[in-house]
Amino acid sequence: MLPIPPKTSHHPLRRAERVLTGCLVLLKLQVLYRASGHLEGFDADPWLDVFRATHWFRPLPGPRSLFLAYHPPLSFLVARLIYAVYPHEVQASQIVSTLAMIGATFALRDTLRTMGILWTLPGLVMLYVTASLPLVVWLAIETSDDALVFMWFTLGLAVSARLFWTPLPAGWWKRPRRLVAVVFLGLVLAAGLFTKFNAFFALPLPFLVIFARRGLAALLREAGAAVAAVALATVLVGPFYVSRYYLPLHALFPSNMDWIKAKDLKVALARRDANRWGFWLHLLRVPAESVTGASSPVRDSFFHSLWLQLWKRDVFGLGKGRLEGPVAVAVSNFYVRIFPVFMAVSASLICLSRRRLPAVWRTWGLVVVVVFVTYCGGLMSYAWKYPLWEWTPLKAKYVAPGVLWIGYCAALPFVNRSTAPVSPWLGRVGTAGGLLAVVVFMFVNHLLPVY
């Protein structure tokens, strides 16, 4: 069992949060029902090819044998469990994705509860805006492994918060609950690495929580349990990675571009190396093409690709949406325009009045910023290594954990930074208005849908 977070006193928003949680689960199940059997995903067909060749307790297909066979096998094996009960390939993959995103929502909910901010207006905004972002809604019906990776990440964050939000007691390894929690964290981190390579970026989560909460000195004192969890994950996945990837392919994190597009990749890398600074300037440019007027991103622009795919359907990569129409496009374009305002306001609040923010929101802000920067840095590194733009190396779903920053930016304007008393009437109006905005955002994005 995981350590139980400290008890929270009764709060008037507690009942509202439970209602919103129930509504969110029903909405995600409704999205699954509506999309059931409709193949969604950038590489959905190749994913199914690997699924058909992957079975429990049988040899895995060779990494080069199929288009996506180089991926670790856990997402295919989990879908195989669903398929054994409900033998429909597409639906089984979608059920796995939906359950994973529901699990991710509950894991994020547990993190906010551990921090003591779940039953507050900004906590509710953070949770339900994050869970209702268009990209996040769509991931729950995609045939891929990205939803499962997102769940392992949020679960790793939740367990890290349970363990390290307050200092572990001396001799924690002698306490069964603490020891089981550390082992569970190691298993979660290992599960992520058995699902997809980018789960590697979740390994620093326990260290990040300790550092953000209590600083570098505390990290040096308290890192033992975090090291144990990461070491366990490494021991579990290490032999698999060495035998399946490093020995035959001479790389721990290979890509199918290494052999399918070897000649084109060699030309692209030579072009990149001829002007390295120019490559970065080109990658990080803001192109003249407007995101609001585009139906697919400028694929060699980091910002254009991520911002469009976060809010809008990539028509070139995914095709037309099932219910996509002018209203859905208008809603997506509204988000494209309005959310930069939230991000600018939040950045200003952090820079200009950081000390006036409650300590918990400063700590949480550091965590989500580091996660956002880490995943974006990893994606840029991937684009540097594989600059074949027609293969769309820049996908927003690859940095899905970074969307916590979007939810944080939406919540921060609602965080009270003043010690002056607030009129009860004004407080009730503000809370009702904030909750109404969250409910509208949640229902529109799940029912329309905008992706």
mmCIF file with all atom_site columns, C-alpha atoms in Angstrom, residues 308-417:
data_model
loop_
_atom_site.group_PDB
_atom_site.id
_atom_site.type_symbol
_atom_site.label_atom_id
_atom_site.label_alt_id
_atom_site.label_comp_id
_atom_site.label_asym_id
_atom_site.label_entity_id
_atom_site.label_seq_id
_atom_site.pdbx_PDB_ins_code
_atom_site.Cartn_x
_atom_site.Cartn_y
_atom_site.Cartn_z
_atom_site.occupancy
_atom_site.B_iso_or_equiv
_atom_site.pdbx_formal_charge
_atom_site.auth_seq_id
_atom_site.auth_comp_id
_atom_site.auth_asym_id
_atom_site.auth_atom_id
_atom_site.pdbx_PDB_model_num
ATOM 1   C CA . LEU A 1 308 ? -1.243  23.325 -33.748 1.00 0.00 ? 308 LEU A CA 1
ATOM 2   C CA . GLN A 1 309 ? -1.317  19.666 -32.715 1.00 0.00 ? 309 GLN A CA 1
ATOM 3   C CA . LEU A 1 310 ? -2.137  20.562 -29.129 1.00 0.00 ? 310 LEU A CA 1
ATOM 4   C CA . TRP A 1 311 ? -5.393  22.257 -30.110 1.00 0.00 ? 311 TRP A CA 1
ATOM 5   C CA . LYS A 1 312 ? -6.238  21.185 -33.675 1.00 0.00 ? 312 LYS A CA 1
ATOM 6   C CA . ARG A 1 313 ? -6.446  18.005 -35.687 1.00 0.00 ? 313 ARG A CA 1
ATOM 7   C CA . ASP A 1 314 ? -3.515  17.477 -38.056 1.00 0.00 ? 314 ASP A CA 1
ATOM 8   C CA . VAL A 1 315 ? -5.541  16.847 -41.202 1.00 0.00 ? 315 VAL A CA 1
ATOM 9   C CA . PHE A 1 316 ? -2.506  15.787 -43.231 1.00 0.00 ? 316 PHE A CA 1
ATOM 10  C CA . GLY A 1 317 ? -1.379  13.216 -40.672 1.00 0.00 ? 317 GLY A CA 1
ATOM 11  C CA . LEU A 1 318 ? -4.746  12.049 -39.317 1.00 0.00 ? 318 LEU A CA 1
ATOM 12  C CA . GLY A 1 319 ? -7.276  12.855 -42.019 1.00 0.00 ? 319 GLY A CA 1
ATOM 13  C CA . LYS A 1 320 ? -10.551 14.627 -41.486 1.00 0.00 ? 320 LYS A CA 1
ATOM 14  C CA . GLY A 1 321 ? -12.162 14.215 -38.072 1.00 0.00 ? 321 GLY A CA 1
ATOM 15  C CA . ARG A 1 322 ? -15.275 12.112 -37.661 1.00 0.00 ? 322 ARG A CA 1
ATOM 16  C CA . LEU A 1 323 ? -17.385 15.103 -36.615 1.00 0.00 ? 323 LEU A CA 1
ATOM 17  C CA . GLU A 1 324 ? -14.999 17.864 -37.569 1.00 0.00 ? 324 GLU A CA 1
ATOM 18  C CA . GLY A 1 325 ? -16.769 20.890 -38.954 1.00 0.00 ? 325 GLY A CA 1
ATOM 19  C CA . PRO A 1 326 ? -16.713 24.683 -38.885 1.00 0.00 ? 326 PRO A CA 1
ATOM 20  C CA . VAL A 1 327 ? -17.824 24.863 -35.246 1.00 0.00 ? 327 VAL A CA 1
ATOM 21  C CA . ALA A 1 328 ? -15.081 22.499 -34.099 1.00 0.00 ? 328 ALA A CA 1
ATOM 22  C CA . VAL A 1 329 ? -12.470 24.393 -36.098 1.00 0.00 ? 329 VAL A CA 1
ATOM 23  C CA . ALA A 1 330 ? -13.730 27.701 -34.660 1.00 0.00 ? 330 ALA A CA 1
ATOM 24  C CA . VAL A 1 331 ? -13.442 26.360 -31.102 1.00 0.00 ? 331 VAL A CA 1
ATOM 25  C CA . SER A 1 332 ? -9.907  25.089 -31.763 1.00 0.00 ? 332 SER A CA 1
ATOM 26  C CA . ASN A 1 333 ? -8.897  28.436 -33.237 1.00 0.00 ? 333 ASN A CA 1
ATOM 27  C CA . PHE A 1 334 ? -10.367 30.196 -30.195 1.00 0.00 ? 334 PHE A CA 1
ATOM 28  C CA . TYR A 1 335 ? -8.114  28.106 -27.958 1.00 0.00 ? 335 TYR A CA 1
ATOM 29  C CA . VAL A 1 336 ? -5.132  28.812 -30.198 1.00 0.00 ? 336 VAL A CA 1
ATOM 30  C CA . ARG A 1 337 ? -5.699  32.538 -29.639 1.00 0.00 ? 337 ARG A CA 1
ATOM 31  C CA . ILE A 1 338 ? -6.800  32.653 -25.988 1.00 0.00 ? 338 ILE A CA 1
ATOM 32  C CA . PHE A 1 339 ? -4.384  30.283 -24.269 1.00 0.00 ? 339 PHE A CA 1
ATOM 33  C CA . PRO A 1 340 ? -1.284  32.358 -25.065 1.00 0.00 ? 340 PRO A CA 1
ATOM 34  C CA . VAL A 1 341 ? -2.937  35.003 -22.861 1.00 0.00 ? 341 VAL A CA 1
ATOM 35  C CA . PHE A 1 342 ? -3.110  32.541 -19.935 1.00 0.00 ? 342 PHE A CA 1
ATOM 36  C CA . MET A 1 343 ? 0.508   31.580 -20.503 1.00 0.00 ? 343 MET A CA 1
ATOM 37  C CA . ALA A 1 344 ? 1.647   35.212 -20.670 1.00 0.00 ? 344 ALA A CA 1
ATOM 38  C CA . VAL A 1 345 ? -0.289  36.118 -17.513 1.00 0.00 ? 345 VAL A CA 1
ATOM 39  C CA . SER A 1 346 ? 1.072   33.103 -15.651 1.00 0.00 ? 346 SER A CA 1
ATOM 40  C CA . ALA A 1 347 ? 4.637   33.805 -16.750 1.00 0.00 ? 347 ALA A CA 1
ATOM 41  C CA . SER A 1 348 ? 4.215   37.381 -15.540 1.00 0.00 ? 348 SER A CA 1
ATOM 42  C CA . LEU A 1 349 ? 2.852   36.236 -12.189 1.00 0.00 ? 349 LEU A CA 1
ATOM 43  C CA . ILE A 1 350 ? 5.772   33.859 -11.715 1.00 0.00 ? 350 ILE A CA 1
ATOM 44  C CA . CYS A 1 351 ? 8.362   36.493 -12.664 1.00 0.00 ? 351 CYS A CA 1
ATOM 45  C CA . LEU A 1 352 ? 6.859   39.530 -10.925 1.00 0.00 ? 352 LEU A CA 1
ATOM 46  C CA . SER A 1 353 ? 5.096   38.116 -7.869  1.00 0.00 ? 353 SER A CA 1
ATOM 47  C CA . ARG A 1 354 ? 6.616   34.709 -7.330  1.00 0.00 ? 354 ARG A CA 1
ATOM 48  C CA . ARG A 1 355 ? 7.203   35.331 -3.626  1.00 0.00 ? 355 ARG A CA 1
ATOM 49  C CA . ARG A 1 356 ? 3.545   36.196 -3.134  1.00 0.00 ? 356 ARG A CA 1
ATOM 50  C CA . LEU A 1 357 ? 2.444   32.831 -4.488  1.00 0.00 ? 357 LEU A CA 1
ATOM 51  C CA . PRO A 1 358 ? 1.683   30.171 -1.871  1.00 0.00 ? 358 PRO A CA 1
ATOM 52  C CA . ALA A 1 359 ? 4.671   27.882 -1.366  1.00 0.00 ? 359 ALA A CA 1
ATOM 53  C CA . VAL A 1 360 ? 2.827   24.846 -2.709  1.00 0.00 ? 360 VAL A CA 1
ATOM 54  C CA . TRP A 1 361 ? 2.145   26.582 -6.023  1.00 0.00 ? 361 TRP A CA 1
ATOM 55  C CA . ARG A 1 362 ? 5.760   27.710 -6.309  1.00 0.00 ? 362 ARG A CA 1
ATOM 56  C CA . THR A 1 363 ? 6.899   24.131 -5.757  1.00 0.00 ? 363 THR A CA 1
ATOM 57  C CA . TRP A 1 364 ? 4.342   22.693 -8.150  1.00 0.00 ? 364 TRP A CA 1
ATOM 58  C CA . GLY A 1 365 ? 5.262   25.323 -10.722 1.00 0.00 ? 365 GLY A CA 1
ATOM 59  C CA . LEU A 1 366 ? 8.915   24.296 -10.600 1.00 0.00 ? 366 LEU A CA 1
ATOM 60  C CA . VAL A 1 367 ? 7.937   20.653 -11.142 1.00 0.00 ? 367 VAL A CA 1
ATOM 61  C CA . VAL A 1 368 ? 5.729   21.309 -14.168 1.00 0.00 ? 368 VAL A CA 1
ATOM 62  C CA . VAL A 1 369 ? 8.192   23.756 -15.737 1.00 0.00 ? 369 VAL A CA 1
ATOM 63  C CA . VAL A 1 370 ? 11.046  21.249 -15.447 1.00 0.00 ? 370 VAL A CA 1
ATOM 64  C CA . VAL A 1 371 ? 8.825   18.526 -16.925 1.00 0.00 ? 371 VAL A CA 1
ATOM 65  C CA . PHE A 1 372 ? 7.799   20.810 -19.793 1.00 0.00 ? 372 PHE A CA 1
ATOM 66  C CA . VAL A 1 373 ? 11.369  21.874 -20.564 1.00 0.00 ? 373 VAL A CA 1
ATOM 67  C CA . THR A 1 374 ? 12.687  18.314 -20.285 1.00 0.00 ? 374 THR A CA 1
ATOM 68  C CA . TYR A 1 375 ? 10.194  16.826 -22.716 1.00 0.00 ? 375 TYR A CA 1
ATOM 69  C CA . CYS A 1 376 ? 10.506  19.716 -25.160 1.00 0.00 ? 376 CYS A CA 1
ATOM 70  C CA . GLY A 1 377 ? 14.279  19.419 -24.981 1.00 0.00 ? 377 GLY A CA 1
ATOM 71  C CA . GLY A 1 378 ? 14.001  15.701 -25.648 1.00 0.00 ? 378 GLY A CA 1
ATOM 72  C CA . LEU A 1 379 ? 11.795  16.312 -28.685 1.00 0.00 ? 379 LEU A CA 1
ATOM 73  C CA . MET A 1 380 ? 14.211  18.893 -30.088 1.00 0.00 ? 380 MET A CA 1
ATOM 74  C CA . SER A 1 381 ? 17.032  16.408 -29.565 1.00 0.00 ? 381 SER A CA 1
ATOM 75  C CA . TYR A 1 382 ? 15.018  13.831 -31.507 1.00 0.00 ? 382 TYR A CA 1
ATOM 76  C CA . ALA A 1 383 ? 14.497  16.313 -34.344 1.00 0.00 ? 383 ALA A CA 1
ATOM 77  C CA . TRP A 1 384 ? 18.242  17.036 -34.327 1.00 0.00 ? 384 TRP A CA 1
ATOM 78  C CA . LYS A 1 385 ? 19.012  13.327 -34.661 1.00 0.00 ? 385 LYS A CA 1
ATOM 79  C CA . TYR A 1 386 ? 16.291  12.582 -37.230 1.00 0.00 ? 386 TYR A CA 1
ATOM 80  C CA . PRO A 1 387 ? 15.605  15.744 -39.298 1.00 0.00 ? 387 PRO A CA 1
ATOM 81  C CA . LEU A 1 388 ? 13.385  13.976 -41.826 1.00 0.00 ? 388 LEU A CA 1
ATOM 82  C CA . TRP A 1 389 ? 10.438  16.345 -41.739 1.00 0.00 ? 389 TRP A CA 1
ATOM 83  C CA . GLU A 1 390 ? 8.207   14.285 -44.041 1.00 0.00 ? 390 GLU A CA 1
ATOM 84  C CA . TRP A 1 391 ? 8.182   11.646 -41.274 1.00 0.00 ? 391 TRP A CA 1
ATOM 85  C CA . THR A 1 392 ? 6.885   14.202 -38.783 1.00 0.00 ? 392 THR A CA 1
ATOM 86  C CA . PRO A 1 393 ? 9.419   13.834 -35.964 1.00 0.00 ? 393 PRO A CA 1
ATOM 87  C CA . LEU A 1 394 ? 7.796   16.799 -34.193 1.00 0.00 ? 394 LEU A CA 1
ATOM 88  C CA . LYS A 1 395 ? 4.531   15.531 -32.688 1.00 0.00 ? 395 LYS A CA 1
ATOM 89  C CA . ALA A 1 396 ? 2.769   17.105 -29.715 1.00 0.00 ? 396 ALA A CA 1
ATOM 90  C CA . LYS A 1 397 ? 1.770   13.702 -28.361 1.00 0.00 ? 397 LYS A CA 1
ATOM 91  C CA . TYR A 1 398 ? 5.447   12.880 -27.780 1.00 0.00 ? 398 TYR A CA 1
ATOM 92  C CA . VAL A 1 399 ? 5.571   15.600 -25.111 1.00 0.00 ? 399 VAL A CA 1
ATOM 93  C CA . ALA A 1 400 ? 2.140   14.862 -23.588 1.00 0.00 ? 400 ALA A CA 1
ATOM 94  C CA . PRO A 1 401 ? 3.403   15.151 -19.963 1.00 0.00 ? 401 PRO A CA 1
ATOM 95  C CA . GLY A 1 402 ? 4.395   18.717 -20.786 1.00 0.00 ? 402 GLY A CA 1
ATOM 96  C CA . VAL A 1 403 ? 0.711   19.695 -20.999 1.00 0.00 ? 403 VAL A CA 1
ATOM 97  C CA . LEU A 1 404 ? 0.778   19.940 -17.202 1.00 0.00 ? 404 LEU A CA 1
ATOM 98  C CA . TRP A 1 405 ? 2.276   23.362 -17.850 1.00 0.00 ? 405 TRP A CA 1
ATOM 99  C CA . ILE A 1 406 ? -0.836  24.373 -19.823 1.00 0.00 ? 406 ILE A CA 1
ATOM 100 C CA . GLY A 1 407 ? -3.083  23.323 -16.940 1.00 0.00 ? 407 GLY A CA 1
ATOM 101 C CA . TYR A 1 408 ? -0.854  25.165 -14.470 1.00 0.00 ? 408 TYR A CA 1
ATOM 102 C CA . CYS A 1 409 ? -1.028  28.343 -16.549 1.00 0.00 ? 409 CYS A CA 1
ATOM 103 C CA . ALA A 1 410 ? -4.825  28.112 -16.634 1.00 0.00 ? 410 ALA A CA 1
ATOM 104 C CA . ALA A 1 411 ? -4.964  27.660 -12.844 1.00 0.00 ? 411 ALA A CA 1
ATOM 105 C CA . LEU A 1 412 ? -2.437  30.245 -11.705 1.00 0.00 ? 412 LEU A CA 1
ATOM 106 C CA . PRO A 1 413 ? -4.640  33.341 -12.244 1.00 0.00 ? 413 PRO A CA 1
ATOM 107 C CA . PHE A 1 414 ? -7.087  31.828 -9.736  1.00 0.00 ? 414 PHE A CA 1
ATOM 108 C CA . VAL A 1 415 ? -4.440  31.395 -7.028  1.00 0.00 ? 415 VAL A CA 1
ATOM 109 C CA . ASN A 1 416 ? -4.873  33.902 -4.205  1.00 0.00 ? 416 ASN A CA 1
ATOM 110 C CA . ARG A 1 417 ? -1.699  35.988 -3.847  1.00 0.00 ? 417 ARG A CA 1
#
